[in-house]
């Protein structure tokens, strides 16, 4: 096909996008400023584990950290992270930096499509100005803007990029059709043409805001049911027999999407003079769940007659969700931090996470689960498939005879513990 495509950012989002385009287009370049990341991709290694070595070996995409390699492109896709800062405000530095890189390469007739999650207005009000400043060209006249929000679900091998409807938007009807046609070449599920770029930006940011609020409701319900001595899963299974009951579950909410995107919307709302109440209330509930789980663990230790300061607790799973190595914005460290503050000795294990990243980002060390003996409590924080595939007796071998199993996401049956042991789930 005629478009020469450059994908800027080769993380969880950009890499699958890049490889998908390379399956249909002859000239595709994947650019990332992280030279180590580019080097591993050239060696057919994906540390995010989204693509296997065979898929990388088969791709015709050029992976590079040299910005000179993208200057011949005609269709730019920006897929860099959009995190929040320490004050939970949008951090647009990555997308601004990527815009400067693209701006230096822009030529008349090029299209720039943003996939990064942003609040409505960023593409046209922030990024366009950077592109214009770097290129000396005029947005909407010399080059054109599009937006197509990413819908990558890390670790999900069923809902892959080609199988999920792609929302697309452009700064004009002609741009919209160009963007739509380009994505239609790789998206089997088809594309949805949004009314405007701001509409598409807003659609993305509310997708995860909606999930965040619904999970917050489940988490609040779980805290209520805990006081009623009811297992939340039992209640949800009963309620779920009604056709219109939504199948959300309580749990820890982290990662680079659900735990972040709502702050992009609330920040924009506050800049317009509106203070969101429901969204921020949901965020407060979800951000508090790690502490709640830790405090419940301490209470159960006390009820079992275990001296808290002498207790040893094992944590299974540190990533933000199951079956991925991504530790960004994981809420499991909240459990660890709270337990440590109570004087508990905590040991951690995660078969998916990278030990150096855990040490650098979380200041925690991974240990060998085979060496765990006589734990007072075991917290299954992230139910990776590798844990669930193990024999339950083997998984619980490190737990003492009167120990406590904290099954955060109700991944196991309460029957796996002995009569002397205690089972609890969120």
Coordinates of C-alpha atoms in Angstrom, one line a residue:
X1 CA 0.0 0.0 0.0
X2 CA 1.1 3.5 -0.6
X3 CA 1.3 5.0 2.9
X4 CA 4.8 4.9 4.5
X5 CA 4.1 4.4 8.2
X6 CA 6.1 5.4 11.2
X7 CA 5.0 4.3 14.7
X8 CA 6.6 6.4 17.5
X9 CA 6.7 4.5 20.7
X10 CA 7.2 0.7 20.8
X11 CA 5.7 -0.3 24.2
X12 CA 2.5 -2.3 24.9
X13 CA 0.5 -0.3 22.4
X14 CA 3.0 0.8 19.7
X15 CA 4.6 -2.6 19.1
X16 CA 1.4 -4.5 18.2
X17 CA 0.3 -1.5 16.0
X18 CA 3.7 -1.4 14.3
X19 CA 3.7 -5.2 13.5
X20 CA 0.1 -5.1 12.4
X21 CA 0.8 -2.3 9.9
X22 CA 3.9 -4.1 8.7
X23 CA 1.8 -7.1 7.7
X24 CA -0.1 -5.0 5.2
X25 CA 2.2 -2.1 4.3
X26 CA 5.6 -2.3 2.6
X27 CA 7.3 0.6 4.4
X28 CA 6.8 0.6 8.2
X29 CA 9.3 2.0 10.7
X30 CA 9.0 1.5 14.5
X31 CA 10.8 4.2 16.4
X32 CA 11.6 4.4 20.1
X33 CA 14.1 6.6 22.1
X34 CA 14.9 3.6 24.3
X35 CA 17.9 2.0 22.5
X36 CA 17.8 -1.1 24.7
X37 CA 14.2 -1.6 23.7
X38 CA 15.0 -1.3 20.1
X39 CA 17.9 -3.7 20.4
X40 CA 15.8 -6.4 22.0
X41 CA 13.2 -6.1 19.3
X42 CA 15.9 -6.4 16.6
X43 CA 16.8 -9.7 18.4
X44 CA 13.2 -10.8 18.2
X45 CA 12.7 -10.4 22.0
X46 CA 9.7 -8.5 23.4
X47 CA 10.0 -8.0 27.2
X48 CA 6.3 -7.0 27.4
X49 CA 5.5 -10.5 26.2
X50 CA 2.8 -9.2 23.9
X51 CA 4.4 -10.7 20.8
X52 CA 6.5 -13.9 20.6
X53 CA 9.8 -14.3 18.8
X54 CA 8.3 -15.9 15.8
X55 CA 6.0 -12.9 15.2
X56 CA 8.9 -10.5 15.5
X57 CA 11.1 -12.5 13.2
X58 CA 8.4 -12.5 10.6
X59 CA 7.7 -8.8 10.6
X60 CA 9.1 -6.5 7.9
X61 CA 9.1 -3.5 10.2
X62 CA 12.3 -1.6 10.8
X63 CA 13.0 -1.0 14.5
X64 CA 15.1 2.1 15.1
X65 CA 16.1 4.7 17.7
X66 CA 17.4 7.0 14.9
X67 CA 14.9 9.7 14.1
X68 CA 16.4 10.1 10.6
X69 CA 14.8 6.8 9.7
X70 CA 11.3 8.3 10.0
X71 CA 11.7 11.3 7.7
X72 CA 10.4 9.5 4.6
X73 CA 7.2 8.5 6.3
X74 CA 3.8 9.9 5.2
X75 CA 1.6 8.5 8.0
X76 CA 2.8 8.9 11.6
X77 CA 1.3 7.1 14.6
X78 CA 2.2 8.4 18.1
X79 CA 1.8 5.7 20.7
X80 CA 3.7 6.9 23.7
X81 CA 2.7 6.7 27.4
X82 CA 0.6 9.4 29.0
X83 CA 1.1 9.0 32.8
X84 CA 0.2 11.1 35.7
X85 CA 2.7 13.0 38.0
X86 CA 3.1 12.8 41.8
X87 CA 0.1 15.1 42.2
X88 CA -2.1 12.9 40.0
X89 CA -2.1 15.5 37.2
X90 CA -1.6 14.6 33.5
X91 CA 2.0 14.4 32.5
X92 CA 2.1 15.2 28.8
X93 CA 5.9 15.3 28.5
X94 CA 6.2 12.0 26.6
X95 CA 3.6 13.0 24.0
X96 CA 5.1 16.5 23.7
X97 CA 8.5 15.0 23.2
X98 CA 7.2 12.6 20.6
X99 CA 5.5 15.5 18.8
X100 CA 8.8 17.4 18.6
X101 CA 10.4 14.3 17.1
X102 CA 7.6 13.9 14.5
X103 CA 7.5 17.7 13.8
X104 CA 11.1 17.7 12.7
X105 CA 10.3 15.0 10.1
X106 CA 7.0 16.4 8.8
X107 CA 6.5 17.2 5.2
X108 CA 3.6 18.7 3.3
X109 CA 0.8 16.2 2.9
X110 CA 1.7 14.0 5.9
X111 CA -0.8 12.8 8.5
X112 CA -0.1 12.5 12.3
X113 CA -2.4 10.2 14.2
X114 CA -2.2 10.0 18.0
X115 CA -3.1 6.8 19.9
X116 CA -2.0 8.0 23.3
X117 CA -4.8 8.5 25.9
X118 CA -5.3 12.2 26.5
X119 CA -8.1 14.6 27.6
X120 CA -10.2 16.2 24.9
X121 CA -8.3 19.0 23.1
X122 CA -4.7 17.8 23.5
X123 CA -4.2 16.6 19.9
X124 CA -5.4 19.9 18.4
X125 CA -4.6 22.4 21.1
X126 CA -1.2 21.1 22.4
X127 CA 0.3 18.6 19.9
X128 CA -0.6 20.6 16.8
X129 CA 1.2 23.7 18.0
X130 CA 4.4 21.6 18.7
X131 CA 4.2 20.0 15.3
X132 CA 3.7 23.4 13.6
X133 CA 6.6 24.9 15.6
X134 CA 9.0 22.2 14.7
X135 CA 8.0 21.8 11.0
X136 CA 7.2 25.4 10.0
X137 CA 4.0 23.9 8.5
X138 CA 0.3 24.6 9.2
X139 CA -2.0 22.0 10.7
X140 CA -5.0 21.4 8.6
X141 CA -3.4 23.0 5.6
X142 CA 0.1 21.5 5.1
X143 CA -0.2 18.5 7.3
X144 CA -3.2 16.8 8.9
X145 CA -4.2 15.4 12.3
X146 CA -6.0 12.3 13.3
X147 CA -6.8 10.5 16.5
X148 CA -7.4 6.7 17.1
X149 CA -7.4 5.7 20.7
X150 CA -5.5 2.6 21.6
X151 CA -7.5 -0.4 22.8
X152 CA -4.7 -2.8 23.6
X153 CA -5.4 -5.0 26.6
X154 CA -2.1 -6.3 27.9
X155 CA -1.9 -10.0 28.4
X156 CA -5.1 -10.6 26.4
X157 CA -4.5 -13.1 23.6
X158 CA -8.1 -13.1 22.5
X159 CA -9.0 -9.4 22.1
X160 CA -5.9 -8.5 20.0
X161 CA -5.6 -5.4 17.9
X162 CA -7.1 -6.7 14.7
X163 CA -10.2 -8.1 16.6
X164 CA -11.2 -4.9 18.3
X165 CA -13.2 -2.1 16.6
X166 CA -11.0 0.9 16.0
X167 CA -12.3 4.4 16.6
X168 CA -10.8 6.9 14.2
X169 CA -11.1 10.6 13.8
X170 CA -9.6 13.3 11.6
X171 CA -9.4 17.1 11.3
X172 CA -11.5 17.1 8.1
X173 CA -13.7 14.6 6.2
X174 CA -10.8 13.9 3.8
X175 CA -8.4 13.2 6.7
X176 CA -10.9 11.0 8.4
X177 CA -11.3 8.9 5.3
X178 CA -7.5 8.6 4.9
X179 CA -7.1 7.6 8.5
X180 CA -10.0 5.2 8.4
X181 CA -8.8 3.5 5.1
X182 CA -5.3 3.1 6.6
X183 CA -6.6 1.4 9.7
X184 CA -9.2 -0.7 7.9
X185 CA -6.3 -2.4 6.2
X186 CA -5.3 -4.0 9.5
X187 CA -8.4 -4.1 11.6
X188 CA -10.6 -7.1 10.9
X189 CA -13.3 -5.9 13.3
X190 CA -13.6 -2.6 11.3
X191 CA -13.4 1.0 12.2
X192 CA -15.8 3.5 13.8
X193 CA -15.7 7.0 12.4
X194 CA -16.0 9.5 15.3
X195 CA -17.6 12.9 14.9
X196 CA -14.4 14.7 15.7
X197 CA -11.0 14.4 17.2
X198 CA -12.2 15.7 20.6
X199 CA -15.0 13.2 20.5
X200 CA -12.6 10.3 20.0
X201 CA -10.3 11.6 22.7
X202 CA -13.3 11.8 25.1
X203 CA -14.5 8.3 24.1
X204 CA -11.2 6.8 25.1
X205 CA -10.9 8.5 28.4
X206 CA -14.4 7.5 29.5
X207 CA -13.9 3.9 28.6
X208 CA -11.6 3.3 31.5
X209 CA -13.3 5.9 33.7
X210 CA -16.5 3.8 33.4
X211 CA -14.7 0.6 34.4
X212 CA -12.9 2.4 37.2
X213 CA -16.2 3.6 38.7
X214 CA -17.9 0.2 38.4
X215 CA -15.0 -1.6 40.1
X216 CA -15.0 1.1 42.8
X217 CA -18.7 0.2 43.4
X218 CA -17.7 -3.4 43.8
X219 CA -14.9 -2.6 46.1
X220 CA -17.1 -0.5 48.3
X221 CA -19.7 -3.3 48.3
X222 CA -16.9 -5.8 49.2
X223 CA -16.0 -3.7 52.3
X224 CA -19.6 -3.6 53.4
X225 CA -20.1 -7.3 52.9
X226 CA -16.9 -8.0 54.9
X227 CA -18.6 -6.3 57.9
X228 CA -21.6 -8.5 57.2
X229 CA -19.4 -11.6 57.1
X230 CA -20.5 -12.3 53.6
X231 CA -18.3 -13.5 50.7
X232 CA -18.6 -11.0 48.0
X233 CA -18.3 -13.6 45.2
X234 CA -21.2 -15.6 46.6
X235 CA -23.4 -12.4 46.5
X236 CA -22.3 -11.5 43.0
X237 CA -23.0 -14.9 41.6
X238 CA -26.5 -14.8 43.0
X239 CA -27.1 -11.3 41.7
X240 CA -25.6 -12.2 38.4
X241 CA -28.5 -14.5 37.5
X242 CA -30.4 -11.4 36.5
X243 CA -29.9 -10.6 32.8
X244 CA -28.9 -7.0 33.2
X245 CA -26.6 -7.3 36.2
X246 CA -23.1 -6.1 35.2
X247 CA -20.3 -8.7 35.8
X248 CA -17.8 -6.5 37.6
X249 CA -15.6 -7.8 40.4
X250 CA -13.7 -6.1 43.3
X251 CA -10.0 -5.9 43.1
X252 CA -6.8 -3.8 43.0
X253 CA -7.0 -1.2 40.2
X254 CA -3.6 -0.2 38.8
X255 CA -1.8 -0.1 35.5
X256 CA -1.3 2.5 32.8
X257 CA -5.0 2.8 31.9
X258 CA -7.8 2.3 34.4
X259 CA -5.8 3.8 37.3
X260 CA -4.6 6.7 35.3
X261 CA -7.1 7.8 32.6
X262 CA -9.8 9.1 35.0
X263 CA -7.4 11.8 36.2
X264 CA -7.0 13.1 32.6
X265 CA -10.8 13.6 32.5
X266 CA -11.1 15.1 36.0
X267 CA -8.1 17.4 35.4
X268 CA -9.8 18.8 32.3
X269 CA -13.1 19.2 34.1
X270 CA -11.5 21.1 36.9
X271 CA -9.8 23.4 34.5
X272 CA -13.3 24.3 33.2
X273 CA -14.6 25.0 36.7
X274 CA -16.3 21.8 37.4
X275 CA -15.3 19.5 40.3
X276 CA -16.1 15.9 39.5
X277 CA -17.4 14.0 42.5
X278 CA -18.3 10.5 41.5
X279 CA -15.2 9.9 39.4
X280 CA -12.8 11.1 42.2
X281 CA -14.7 9.2 44.8
X282 CA -14.2 6.1 42.8
X283 CA -10.5 6.8 42.5
X284 CA -10.2 7.3 46.2
X285 CA -11.9 4.0 46.9
X286 CA -9.8 2.1 44.4
X287 CA -6.6 3.6 45.6
X288 CA -7.4 2.6 49.1
X289 CA -7.9 -1.1 48.5
X290 CA -4.3 -2.1 49.0
X291 CA -4.4 -0.7 52.5
X292 CA -7.7 -2.3 53.2
X293 CA -6.4 -5.8 52.3
X294 CA -3.3 -5.3 54.4
X295 CA -5.3 -4.1 57.4
X296 CA -7.7 -7.1 57.0
X297 CA -4.7 -9.4 57.0
X298 CA -3.4 -7.8 60.2
X299 CA -6.8 -8.2 61.9
X300 CA -6.9 -11.9 60.9
X301 CA -3.4 -12.4 62.3
X302 CA -4.5 -11.0 65.6
X303 CA -7.7 -13.1 65.6
X304 CA -5.5 -16.2 65.0
X305 CA -3.4 -15.2 68.0
X306 CA -0.3 -14.4 65.8
X307 CA 2.0 -11.7 67.1
X308 CA 1.9 -9.1 64.2
X309 CA 5.4 -7.8 64.7
X310 CA 6.8 -11.4 64.4
X311 CA 4.5 -12.4 61.5
X312 CA 5.8 -13.5 58.1
X313 CA 3.6 -12.9 55.1
X314 CA 4.2 -14.0 51.5
X315 CA 2.9 -11.9 48.6
X316 CA 2.2 -13.8 45.4
X317 CA 2.2 -11.4 42.4
X318 CA 3.4 -7.8 42.1
X319 CA 2.3 -6.8 38.6
X320 CA -0.7 -4.6 38.0
X321 CA -2.7 -7.5 36.6
X322 CA -2.4 -11.2 36.0
X323 CA -0.3 -12.7 33.2
X324 CA 1.6 -9.6 32.3
X325 CA 5.1 -8.4 33.4
X326 CA 4.0 -4.7 33.7
X327 CA 4.4 -3.3 37.2
X328 CA 3.4 0.3 36.3
X329 CA 1.1 1.8 38.9
X330 CA 0.5 -1.6 40.6
X331 CA -1.4 -1.4 43.8
X332 CA 0.2 -4.5 45.3
X333 CA 3.1 -2.4 46.9
X334 CA 0.4 -0.7 48.9
X335 CA -0.3 -4.0 50.6
X336 CA 3.4 -4.5 51.2
X337 CA 3.9 -1.0 52.6
X338 CA 1.0 -1.2 55.0
X339 CA 2.1 -4.6 56.3
X340 CA 5.7 -3.4 56.8
X341 CA 4.4 -0.4 58.8
X342 CA 2.7 -2.9 61.1
X343 CA 6.1 -4.6 61.6
X344 CA 5.3 -7.6 59.4
X345 CA 8.1 -9.4 57.6
X346 CA 7.0 -9.5 54.0
X347 CA 8.5 -11.7 51.2
X348 CA 7.5 -11.4 47.6
X349 CA 7.3 -13.6 44.5
X350 CA 6.2 -13.0 40.9
X351 CA 7.0 -15.3 38.0
X352 CA 6.1 -12.6 35.4
X353 CA 7.8 -9.5 36.8
X354 CA 11.5 -8.6 36.1
X355 CA 13.5 -8.6 39.3
X356 CA 15.6 -5.6 38.3
X357 CA 12.5 -3.5 37.5
X358 CA 10.8 -4.6 40.8
X359 CA 13.9 -3.5 42.7
X360 CA 14.3 -0.2 40.8
X361 CA 10.7 0.8 40.7
X362 CA 9.3 -0.7 43.9
X363 CA 12.4 -1.1 46.1
X364 CA 11.4 -4.7 46.7
X365 CA 13.2 -8.0 46.1
X366 CA 11.7 -11.1 44.6
X367 CA 12.5 -14.3 46.4
X368 CA 12.2 -18.1 45.7
X369 CA 8.8 -19.4 46.7
X370 CA 10.3 -22.8 47.3
X371 CA 12.2 -21.4 50.2
X372 CA 9.1 -20.1 52.0
X373 CA 8.2 -22.1 55.1
X374 CA 5.7 -21.7 57.9
X375 CA 4.2 -18.4 56.7
X376 CA 1.6 -16.8 59.0
X377 CA -0.3 -15.6 55.9
X378 CA -0.2 -15.9 52.2
X379 CA -1.6 -13.2 50.0
X380 CA -2.6 -14.2 46.4
X381 CA -2.5 -10.6 45.2
X382 CA -2.2 -11.3 41.4
X383 CA -3.6 -14.7 40.2
X384 CA -1.2 -15.4 37.4
X385 CA -2.1 -18.5 35.4
X386 CA 1.2 -20.1 36.5
X387 CA -0.1 -19.9 40.1
X388 CA -3.5 -21.3 39.2
X389 CA -2.1 -24.2 37.2
X390 CA -0.1 -25.4 40.2
X391 CA -1.6 -28.0 42.6
X392 CA -3.3 -26.1 45.4
X393 CA -1.4 -28.1 48.0
X394 CA 1.9 -27.1 46.4
X395 CA 0.8 -23.5 46.2
X396 CA -0.1 -23.5 49.9
X397 CA 2.8 -25.5 51.1
X398 CA 4.5 -22.5 52.5
X399 CA 1.5 -21.6 54.7
X400 CA 1.6 -22.7 58.3
X401 CA -0.9 -25.1 59.8
X402 CA -3.0 -22.3 61.2
X403 CA -2.1 -19.8 58.6
X404 CA -4.3 -17.3 56.7
X405 CA -4.9 -17.3 52.9
X406 CA -5.8 -13.9 51.5
X407 CA -7.3 -14.5 48.0
X408 CA -7.7 -11.0 46.8
X409 CA -9.6 -11.7 43.6
X410 CA -11.4 -14.9 44.7
X411 CA -9.4 -17.0 42.3
X412 CA -9.4 -20.1 44.5
X413 CA -12.1 -21.9 46.3
X414 CA -12.4 -21.5 50.1
X415 CA -12.2 -25.3 50.4
X416 CA -8.5 -25.3 49.5
X417 CA -7.5 -24.4 53.1
X418 CA -7.7 -26.8 56.0
X419 CA -10.1 -26.5 59.0
X420 CA -7.4 -24.9 61.1
X421 CA -6.5 -22.4 58.4
X422 CA -8.4 -19.2 57.5
X423 CA -9.6 -18.2 54.0
X424 CA -10.6 -14.6 53.1
X425 CA -11.2 -12.9 49.8
X426 CA -12.1 -9.4 48.8

